[in-house]
Amino acid sequence: MRLAILGAGDVGRSVADLAGEYGHEVVALADSTSAAVDPDGIAVEAALERKAGDETLGTSDPEDVLETEYDVLVEATPTTLGDAEPGFSHVRRALEADRHAVLANKGPVAERYEELRALEADSAGSIRFEATVGGAIPVLSTIEDCTPQSVTAVRGVLNGTANFILTRMAAEGLDYEHVLAEAQDLGVAEADPTFDVDGTDAALKFVILANVLADGGFALEDASVDGIQSIPGSALDLAAEDGRTIRLIGEATRDGVRVGPRLVPENGALAVTGTRNIVQIETRNAGSLHSSGRGAGGPETATAVLSDVGRLPPL
């Protein structure tokens, strides 16, 4: 497949870097200001070196990416809320041109799911979005294999930053602000960690899961969301005395989405540590299925993108 990649952050760069291993060709790679475009395949290594050196990625305009000959648009621009732009329009243009689109950008799938599906229904192309939920963990493909109709609920830990903070608070008896500063020093937390610690990032992922289970009907505003900012260290100490700990747990069903701090058994499946994520899929016929792994990171998320590309039919 010929890939056109919009977004040259960790995920977009990793998709470009790994595409050849999966038998695909990169014909375009764009950041917010410029693009490298060649219908015969760009020189990926040279483009990535320019990006790493803070040079211009290429001589083309980002708009040129959608005009070149490609099979799959990889939408890896930053997630935006509300109208989910510009990601939504990028995907719309791909589908209207009868091309496939694979998203790492959560915004369009969480906020405008029904519109995406309507565009897909009128297109020869398809959309896939494994990378929007759980990084390298095959959450959506597992639901697809089980069939969404047979899945009753999905719950778990889907934000590594919040999980790292809660793990460290419990293990070291430290307060939230101390561990947050440590996480920022280590690069685990962003300079502005709000999206992670207030539950928004996890909520977007569980909204996507609810949309898959119910075939639409949910956006971020429909989720009940609480973050971890106000959890005192003493709460984790009290939980430990009872053989439990606290994790930021999300749950998606056909009835709604909830994300918030929950007590879980200290040695239970949901008490993953550090930046690991875990998803528990409840099914009618196969019982409870668990998948755990790294829920973020460039190469990890790129594997989900490229796995999706591999599942697409030829155009």
Tab-separated table of C-alpha atoms in Angstrom:
chain	number	residue	atom	x	y	z
A	1	MET	CA	0.000	0.000	0.000
A	2	ARG	CA	1.070	3.588	-0.703
A	3	LEU	CA	0.869	5.612	2.515
A	4	ALA	CA	0.309	9.353	2.859
A	5	ILE	CA	1.071	10.368	6.445
A	6	LEU	CA	-0.311	13.566	7.979
A	7	GLY	CA	1.449	14.351	11.252
A	8	ALA	CA	5.163	13.989	11.906
A	9	GLY	CA	5.181	13.621	15.674
A	10	ASP	CA	6.345	10.433	17.383
A	11	VAL	CA	3.617	8.309	15.787
A	12	GLY	CA	3.790	9.707	12.256
A	13	ARG	CA	7.580	9.472	12.167
A	14	SER	CA	7.490	5.913	13.499
A	15	VAL	CA	4.914	4.862	10.893
A	16	ALA	CA	7.150	6.276	8.169
A	17	ASP	CA	10.209	4.575	9.649
A	18	LEU	CA	8.573	1.145	10.002
A	19	ALA	CA	6.376	1.107	6.882
A	20	GLY	CA	8.997	-0.627	4.748
A	21	GLU	CA	9.211	-3.543	7.202
A	22	TYR	CA	5.503	-4.139	6.599
A	23	GLY	CA	5.845	-3.985	2.817
A	24	HIS	CA	4.361	-0.496	2.365
A	25	GLU	CA	5.675	2.594	0.602
A	26	VAL	CA	5.525	6.136	1.978
A	27	VAL	CA	4.588	8.615	-0.770
A	28	ALA	CA	4.022	11.607	1.519
A	29	LEU	CA	4.899	12.771	5.030
A	30	ALA	CA	3.783	16.147	6.393
A	31	ASP	CA	4.040	18.173	9.559
A	32	SER	CA	2.099	21.401	10.146
A	33	THR	CA	4.316	23.550	7.904
A	34	SER	CA	5.739	21.460	5.061
A	35	ALA	CA	5.693	18.054	3.406
A	36	ALA	CA	7.863	15.584	1.549
A	37	VAL	CA	5.821	14.255	-1.382
A	38	ASP	CA	6.837	11.847	-4.159
A	39	PRO	CA	4.377	9.494	-5.901
A	40	ASP	CA	7.267	7.092	-6.462
A	41	GLY	CA	8.101	7.010	-2.739
A	42	ILE	CA	9.865	9.592	-0.588
A	43	ALA	CA	13.351	9.136	0.855
A	44	VAL	CA	12.075	8.392	4.353
A	45	GLU	CA	15.418	8.343	6.139
A	46	ALA	CA	16.443	11.706	4.686
A	47	ALA	CA	13.062	13.247	5.571
A	48	LEU	CA	13.288	11.982	9.152
A	49	GLU	CA	16.845	13.311	9.469
A	50	ARG	CA	15.669	16.736	8.339
A	51	LYS	CA	12.843	16.636	10.873
A	52	ALA	CA	15.242	15.602	13.664
A	53	GLY	CA	17.530	18.477	12.732
A	54	ASP	CA	14.698	21.025	12.936
A	55	GLU	CA	14.936	21.560	9.192
A	56	THR	CA	12.029	21.857	6.781
A	57	LEU	CA	10.548	18.392	6.283
A	58	GLY	CA	10.161	18.889	2.523
A	59	THR	CA	9.574	21.395	-0.243
A	60	SER	CA	5.844	20.746	-0.648
A	61	ASP	CA	2.847	22.191	1.184
A	62	PRO	CA	0.970	19.921	3.649
A	63	GLU	CA	-2.130	20.332	1.436
A	64	ASP	CA	-0.256	18.577	-1.378
A	65	VAL	CA	-0.350	15.322	0.594
A	66	LEU	CA	-4.040	14.834	-0.109
A	67	GLU	CA	-3.538	15.544	-3.823
A	68	THR	CA	-0.880	12.905	-4.440
A	69	GLU	CA	-1.531	9.299	-5.499
A	70	TYR	CA	-1.932	7.205	-2.349
A	71	ASP	CA	-3.932	4.225	-1.101
A	72	VAL	CA	-4.119	4.943	2.641
A	73	LEU	CA	-4.174	8.229	4.510
A	74	VAL	CA	-2.577	7.888	7.956
A	75	GLU	CA	-4.126	10.599	10.159
A	76	ALA	CA	-1.596	11.197	12.938
A	77	THR	CA	-2.102	14.898	13.640
A	78	PRO	CA	-2.697	15.970	17.267
A	79	THR	CA	-6.064	15.085	18.808
A	80	THR	CA	-8.519	17.976	18.991
A	81	LEU	CA	-11.908	18.040	20.691
A	82	GLY	CA	-15.300	19.382	19.619
A	83	ASP	CA	-15.276	19.553	15.824
A	84	ALA	CA	-12.139	17.355	15.750
A	85	GLU	CA	-10.564	19.537	13.070
A	86	PRO	CA	-8.446	19.416	11.022
A	87	GLY	CA	-8.296	15.643	11.417
A	88	PHE	CA	-11.935	15.069	10.509
A	89	SER	CA	-11.643	17.005	7.244
A	90	HIS	CA	-8.485	15.125	6.308
A	91	VAL	CA	-10.312	11.809	6.668
A	92	ARG	CA	-13.371	13.138	4.856
A	93	ARG	CA	-11.265	14.144	1.862
A	94	ALA	CA	-9.632	10.720	1.746
A	95	LEU	CA	-12.965	8.899	1.842
A	96	GLU	CA	-14.553	11.233	-0.710
A	97	ALA	CA	-11.632	10.366	-3.001
A	98	ASP	CA	-12.357	6.649	-2.416
A	99	ARG	CA	-9.164	6.105	-0.412
A	100	HIS	CA	-8.691	4.318	2.892
A	101	ALA	CA	-7.971	6.181	6.141
A	102	VAL	CA	-6.248	4.857	9.262
A	103	LEU	CA	-6.403	7.076	12.330
A	104	ALA	CA	-4.119	7.494	15.307
A	105	ASN	CA	-5.956	10.762	16.039
A	106	LYS	CA	-8.697	10.076	18.606
A	107	GLY	CA	-10.735	13.241	17.990
A	108	PRO	CA	-12.745	12.313	14.872
A	109	VAL	CA	-13.605	8.829	16.163
A	110	ALA	CA	-14.645	10.026	19.614
A	111	GLU	CA	-16.422	13.237	18.638
A	112	ARG	CA	-17.850	12.575	15.143
A	113	TYR	CA	-18.184	8.805	14.885
A	114	GLU	CA	-21.524	8.677	13.054
A	115	GLU	CA	-20.336	11.187	10.460
A	116	LEU	CA	-17.219	9.112	9.813
A	117	ARG	CA	-19.285	5.974	9.339
A	118	ALA	CA	-21.678	7.781	6.978
A	119	LEU	CA	-18.751	8.970	4.869
A	120	GLU	CA	-17.322	5.458	4.869
A	121	ALA	CA	-20.648	4.005	3.688
A	122	ASP	CA	-20.555	6.254	0.609
A	123	SER	CA	-16.907	5.509	-0.176
A	124	ALA	CA	-14.928	2.689	-1.747
A	125	GLY	CA	-12.462	3.310	1.079
A	126	SER	CA	-12.604	2.157	4.690
A	127	ILE	CA	-11.612	3.598	8.051
A	128	ARG	CA	-9.712	1.808	10.792
A	129	PHE	CA	-8.551	3.221	14.127
A	130	GLU	CA	-6.885	0.569	16.307
A	131	ALA	CA	-4.164	3.056	17.261
A	132	THR	CA	-6.663	5.398	18.956
A	133	VAL	CA	-7.177	3.005	21.888
A	134	GLY	CA	-4.358	1.436	23.862
A	135	GLY	CA	-1.357	1.915	21.583
A	136	ALA	CA	0.093	-1.500	20.735
A	137	ILE	CA	-2.634	-3.416	22.598
A	138	PRO	CA	-5.021	-5.023	20.038
A	139	VAL	CA	-8.221	-3.846	21.730
A	140	LEU	CA	-10.407	-3.008	18.744
A	141	SER	CA	-9.286	-5.968	16.644
A	142	THR	CA	-10.129	-8.291	19.551
A	143	ILE	CA	-13.613	-6.764	19.763
A	144	GLU	CA	-13.922	-7.095	15.992
A	145	ASP	CA	-12.935	-10.761	16.146
A	146	CYS	CA	-15.438	-11.444	18.944
A	147	THR	CA	-17.997	-9.225	17.124
A	148	PRO	CA	-19.113	-6.057	18.957
A	149	GLN	CA	-22.557	-7.582	19.518
A	150	SER	CA	-21.096	-10.275	21.766
A	151	VAL	CA	-19.105	-7.805	23.911
A	152	THR	CA	-21.034	-6.514	26.920
A	153	ALA	CA	-18.461	-4.161	28.449
A	154	VAL	CA	-14.868	-2.982	28.214
A	155	ARG	CA	-13.020	-1.681	31.248
A	156	GLY	CA	-9.463	-1.033	32.247
A	157	VAL	CA	-6.534	1.356	32.582
A	158	LEU	CA	-5.866	3.361	29.419
A	159	ASN	CA	-3.630	6.208	30.525
A	160	GLY	CA	-0.014	5.479	31.369
A	161	THR	CA	0.750	8.878	32.899
A	162	ALA	CA	-2.033	8.638	35.483
A	163	ASN	CA	-1.102	5.036	36.207
A	164	PHE	CA	2.560	5.919	36.751
A	165	ILE	CA	1.604	8.668	39.195
A	166	LEU	CA	-0.745	6.424	41.203
A	167	THR	CA	1.814	3.593	41.225
A	168	ARG	CA	4.546	5.850	42.575
A	169	MET	CA	2.268	7.468	45.155
A	170	ALA	CA	1.341	4.026	46.501
A	171	ALA	CA	4.832	2.522	46.423
A	172	GLU	CA	6.740	5.461	47.906
A	173	GLY	CA	4.105	7.193	50.035
A	174	LEU	CA	4.589	10.412	48.071
A	175	ASP	CA	1.993	13.090	47.387
A	176	TYR	CA	0.502	13.862	43.972
A	177	GLU	CA	2.432	17.069	43.240
A	178	HIS	CA	5.788	15.449	44.075
A	179	VAL	CA	5.176	12.464	41.794
A	180	LEU	CA	3.791	14.646	39.001
A	181	ALA	CA	7.010	16.691	39.011
A	182	GLU	CA	9.019	13.461	38.929
A	183	ALA	CA	6.933	12.168	35.999
A	184	GLN	CA	7.536	15.409	34.097
A	185	ASP	CA	11.287	15.166	34.715
A	186	LEU	CA	11.244	11.612	33.344
A	187	GLY	CA	9.204	12.580	30.295
A	188	VAL	CA	6.288	10.403	31.405
A	189	ALA	CA	4.058	13.452	31.886
A	190	GLU	CA	3.688	16.452	29.590
A	191	ALA	CA	4.585	19.967	30.717
A	192	ASP	CA	0.798	20.490	30.795
A	193	PRO	CA	-0.487	17.117	32.031
A	194	THR	CA	-4.167	18.140	32.264
A	195	PHE	CA	-5.376	15.897	29.436
A	196	ASP	CA	-3.933	12.853	31.226
A	197	VAL	CA	-4.566	13.528	34.901
A	198	ASP	CA	-8.105	14.910	34.603
A	199	GLY	CA	-9.248	11.742	32.809
A	200	THR	CA	-9.902	13.319	29.379
A	201	ASP	CA	-7.443	11.142	27.458
A	202	ALA	CA	-8.786	7.922	28.979
A	203	ALA	CA	-12.368	9.113	28.476
A	204	LEU	CA	-11.800	9.703	24.751
A	205	LYS	CA	-10.606	6.108	24.404
A	206	PHE	CA	-13.587	4.705	26.275
A	207	VAL	CA	-15.959	6.880	24.233
A	208	ILE	CA	-14.466	5.306	21.108
A	209	LEU	CA	-15.045	1.863	22.616
A	210	ALA	CA	-18.652	2.733	23.479
A	211	ASN	CA	-19.182	3.944	19.903
A	212	VAL	CA	-17.868	0.645	18.568
A	213	LEU	CA	-20.105	-1.378	20.898
A	214	ALA	CA	-23.239	0.700	20.242
A	215	ASP	CA	-22.455	1.699	16.638
A	216	GLY	CA	-22.298	5.357	17.603
A	217	GLY	CA	-24.205	7.664	19.869
A	218	PHE	CA	-21.427	8.940	22.130
A	219	ALA	CA	-19.051	11.892	22.349
A	220	LEU	CA	-16.791	13.140	25.128
A	221	GLU	CA	-19.565	15.307	26.581
A	222	ASP	CA	-21.594	12.136	27.270
A	223	ALA	CA	-18.927	10.599	29.516
A	224	SER	CA	-18.820	10.826	33.309
A	225	VAL	CA	-15.201	11.758	34.043
A	226	ASP	CA	-13.181	12.302	37.222
A	227	GLY	CA	-9.413	12.694	37.405
A	228	ILE	CA	-6.708	11.849	39.923
A	229	GLN	CA	-5.540	15.355	40.928
A	230	SER	CA	-7.353	15.397	44.269
A	231	ILE	CA	-6.352	11.927	45.509
A	232	PRO	CA	-4.318	12.291	48.721
A	233	GLY	CA	-1.485	9.915	49.498
A	234	SER	CA	-3.382	8.886	52.636
A	235	ALA	CA	-6.135	7.360	50.463
A	236	LEU	CA	-3.629	5.003	48.878
A	237	ASP	CA	-2.225	4.119	52.316
A	238	LEU	CA	-5.706	3.266	53.589
A	239	ALA	CA	-6.433	1.195	50.494
A	240	ALA	CA	-3.180	-0.763	50.984
A	241	GLU	CA	-4.191	-1.677	54.538
A	242	ASP	CA	-7.209	-3.410	53.027
A	243	GLY	CA	-5.192	-5.166	50.286
A	244	ARG	CA	-6.333	-2.724	47.620
A	245	THR	CA	-4.997	0.161	45.579
A	246	ILE	CA	-6.400	2.963	43.432
A	247	ARG	CA	-6.318	3.083	39.644
A	248	LEU	CA	-7.904	5.401	37.053
A	249	ILE	CA	-10.435	2.938	35.646
A	250	GLY	CA	-12.645	3.472	32.637
A	251	GLU	CA	-15.665	1.477	31.547
A	252	ALA	CA	-17.560	1.494	28.251
A	253	THR	CA	-20.904	-0.192	27.660
A	254	ARG	CA	-23.779	0.423	25.264
A	255	ASP	CA	-25.321	2.559	27.998
A	256	GLY	CA	-22.468	4.976	28.580
A	257	VAL	CA	-18.923	5.773	29.633
A	258	ARG	CA	-17.461	6.276	33.110
A	259	VAL	CA	-13.872	7.152	34.000
A	260	GLY	CA	-12.579	7.806	37.488
A	261	PRO	CA	-10.403	6.607	40.376
A	262	ARG	CA	-11.539	3.189	41.624
A	263	LEU	CA	-10.437	0.796	44.328
A	264	VAL	CA	-9.075	-2.461	42.864
A	265	PRO	CA	-7.449	-5.525	44.487
A	266	GLU	CA	-3.746	-4.872	44.977
A	267	ASN	CA	-2.815	-8.085	43.180
A	268	GLY	CA	-5.746	-8.052	40.758
A	269	ALA	CA	-5.578	-7.867	36.971
A	270	LEU	CA	-6.424	-4.159	36.840
A	271	ALA	CA	-3.635	-3.135	39.247
A	272	VAL	CA	-1.005	-2.797	36.504
A	273	THR	CA	2.013	-0.735	37.493
A	274	GLY	CA	4.034	2.052	35.946
A	275	THR	CA	2.977	3.197	32.489
A	276	ARG	CA	1.409	-0.115	31.474
A	277	ASN	CA	-2.178	-0.256	30.267
A	278	ILE	CA	-4.672	-3.101	30.574
A	279	VAL	CA	-8.021	-3.777	28.960
A	280	GLN	CA	-10.618	-6.254	30.195
A	281	ILE	CA	-13.200	-7.228	27.566
A	282	GLU	CA	-16.344	-8.885	28.869
A	283	THR	CA	-18.009	-11.176	26.337
A	284	ARG	CA	-21.145	-13.289	26.245
A	285	ASN	CA	-19.483	-16.397	24.847
A	286	ALA	CA	-15.761	-16.183	25.611
A	287	GLY	CA	-15.803	-14.919	29.181
A	288	SER	CA	-13.406	-12.175	30.249
A	289	LEU	CA	-10.446	-11.422	27.966
A	290	HIS	CA	-7.428	-9.442	29.176
A	291	SER	CA	-4.768	-7.635	27.130
A	292	SER	CA	-1.945	-5.626	28.657
A	293	GLY	CA	0.998	-3.702	27.298
A	294	ARG	CA	2.340	-0.281	26.428
A	295	GLY	CA	-0.504	2.035	25.606
A	296	ALA	CA	1.569	4.843	24.116
A	297	GLY	CA	4.857	5.568	22.368
A	298	GLY	CA	5.795	6.137	18.745
A	299	PRO	CA	6.866	2.636	17.621
A	300	GLU	CA	4.201	0.961	19.778
A	301	THR	CA	1.354	3.002	18.312
A	302	ALA	CA	2.827	2.727	14.810
A	303	THR	CA	2.519	-1.059	15.012
A	304	ALA	CA	-1.233	-0.612	15.543
A	305	VAL	CA	-1.451	1.757	12.553
A	306	LEU	CA	0.461	-0.619	10.309
A	307	SER	CA	-1.532	-3.633	11.487
A	308	ASP	CA	-4.664	-1.741	10.450
A	309	VAL	CA	-3.153	-1.005	7.058
A	310	GLY	CA	-2.509	-4.722	6.646
A	311	ARG	CA	-6.192	-5.488	7.256
A	312	LEU	CA	-7.428	-3.149	4.518
A	313	PRO	CA	-8.626	-4.594	1.201
A	314	PRO	CA	-6.960	-3.437	-1.998
A	315	LEU	CA	-8.733	-0.544	-3.708
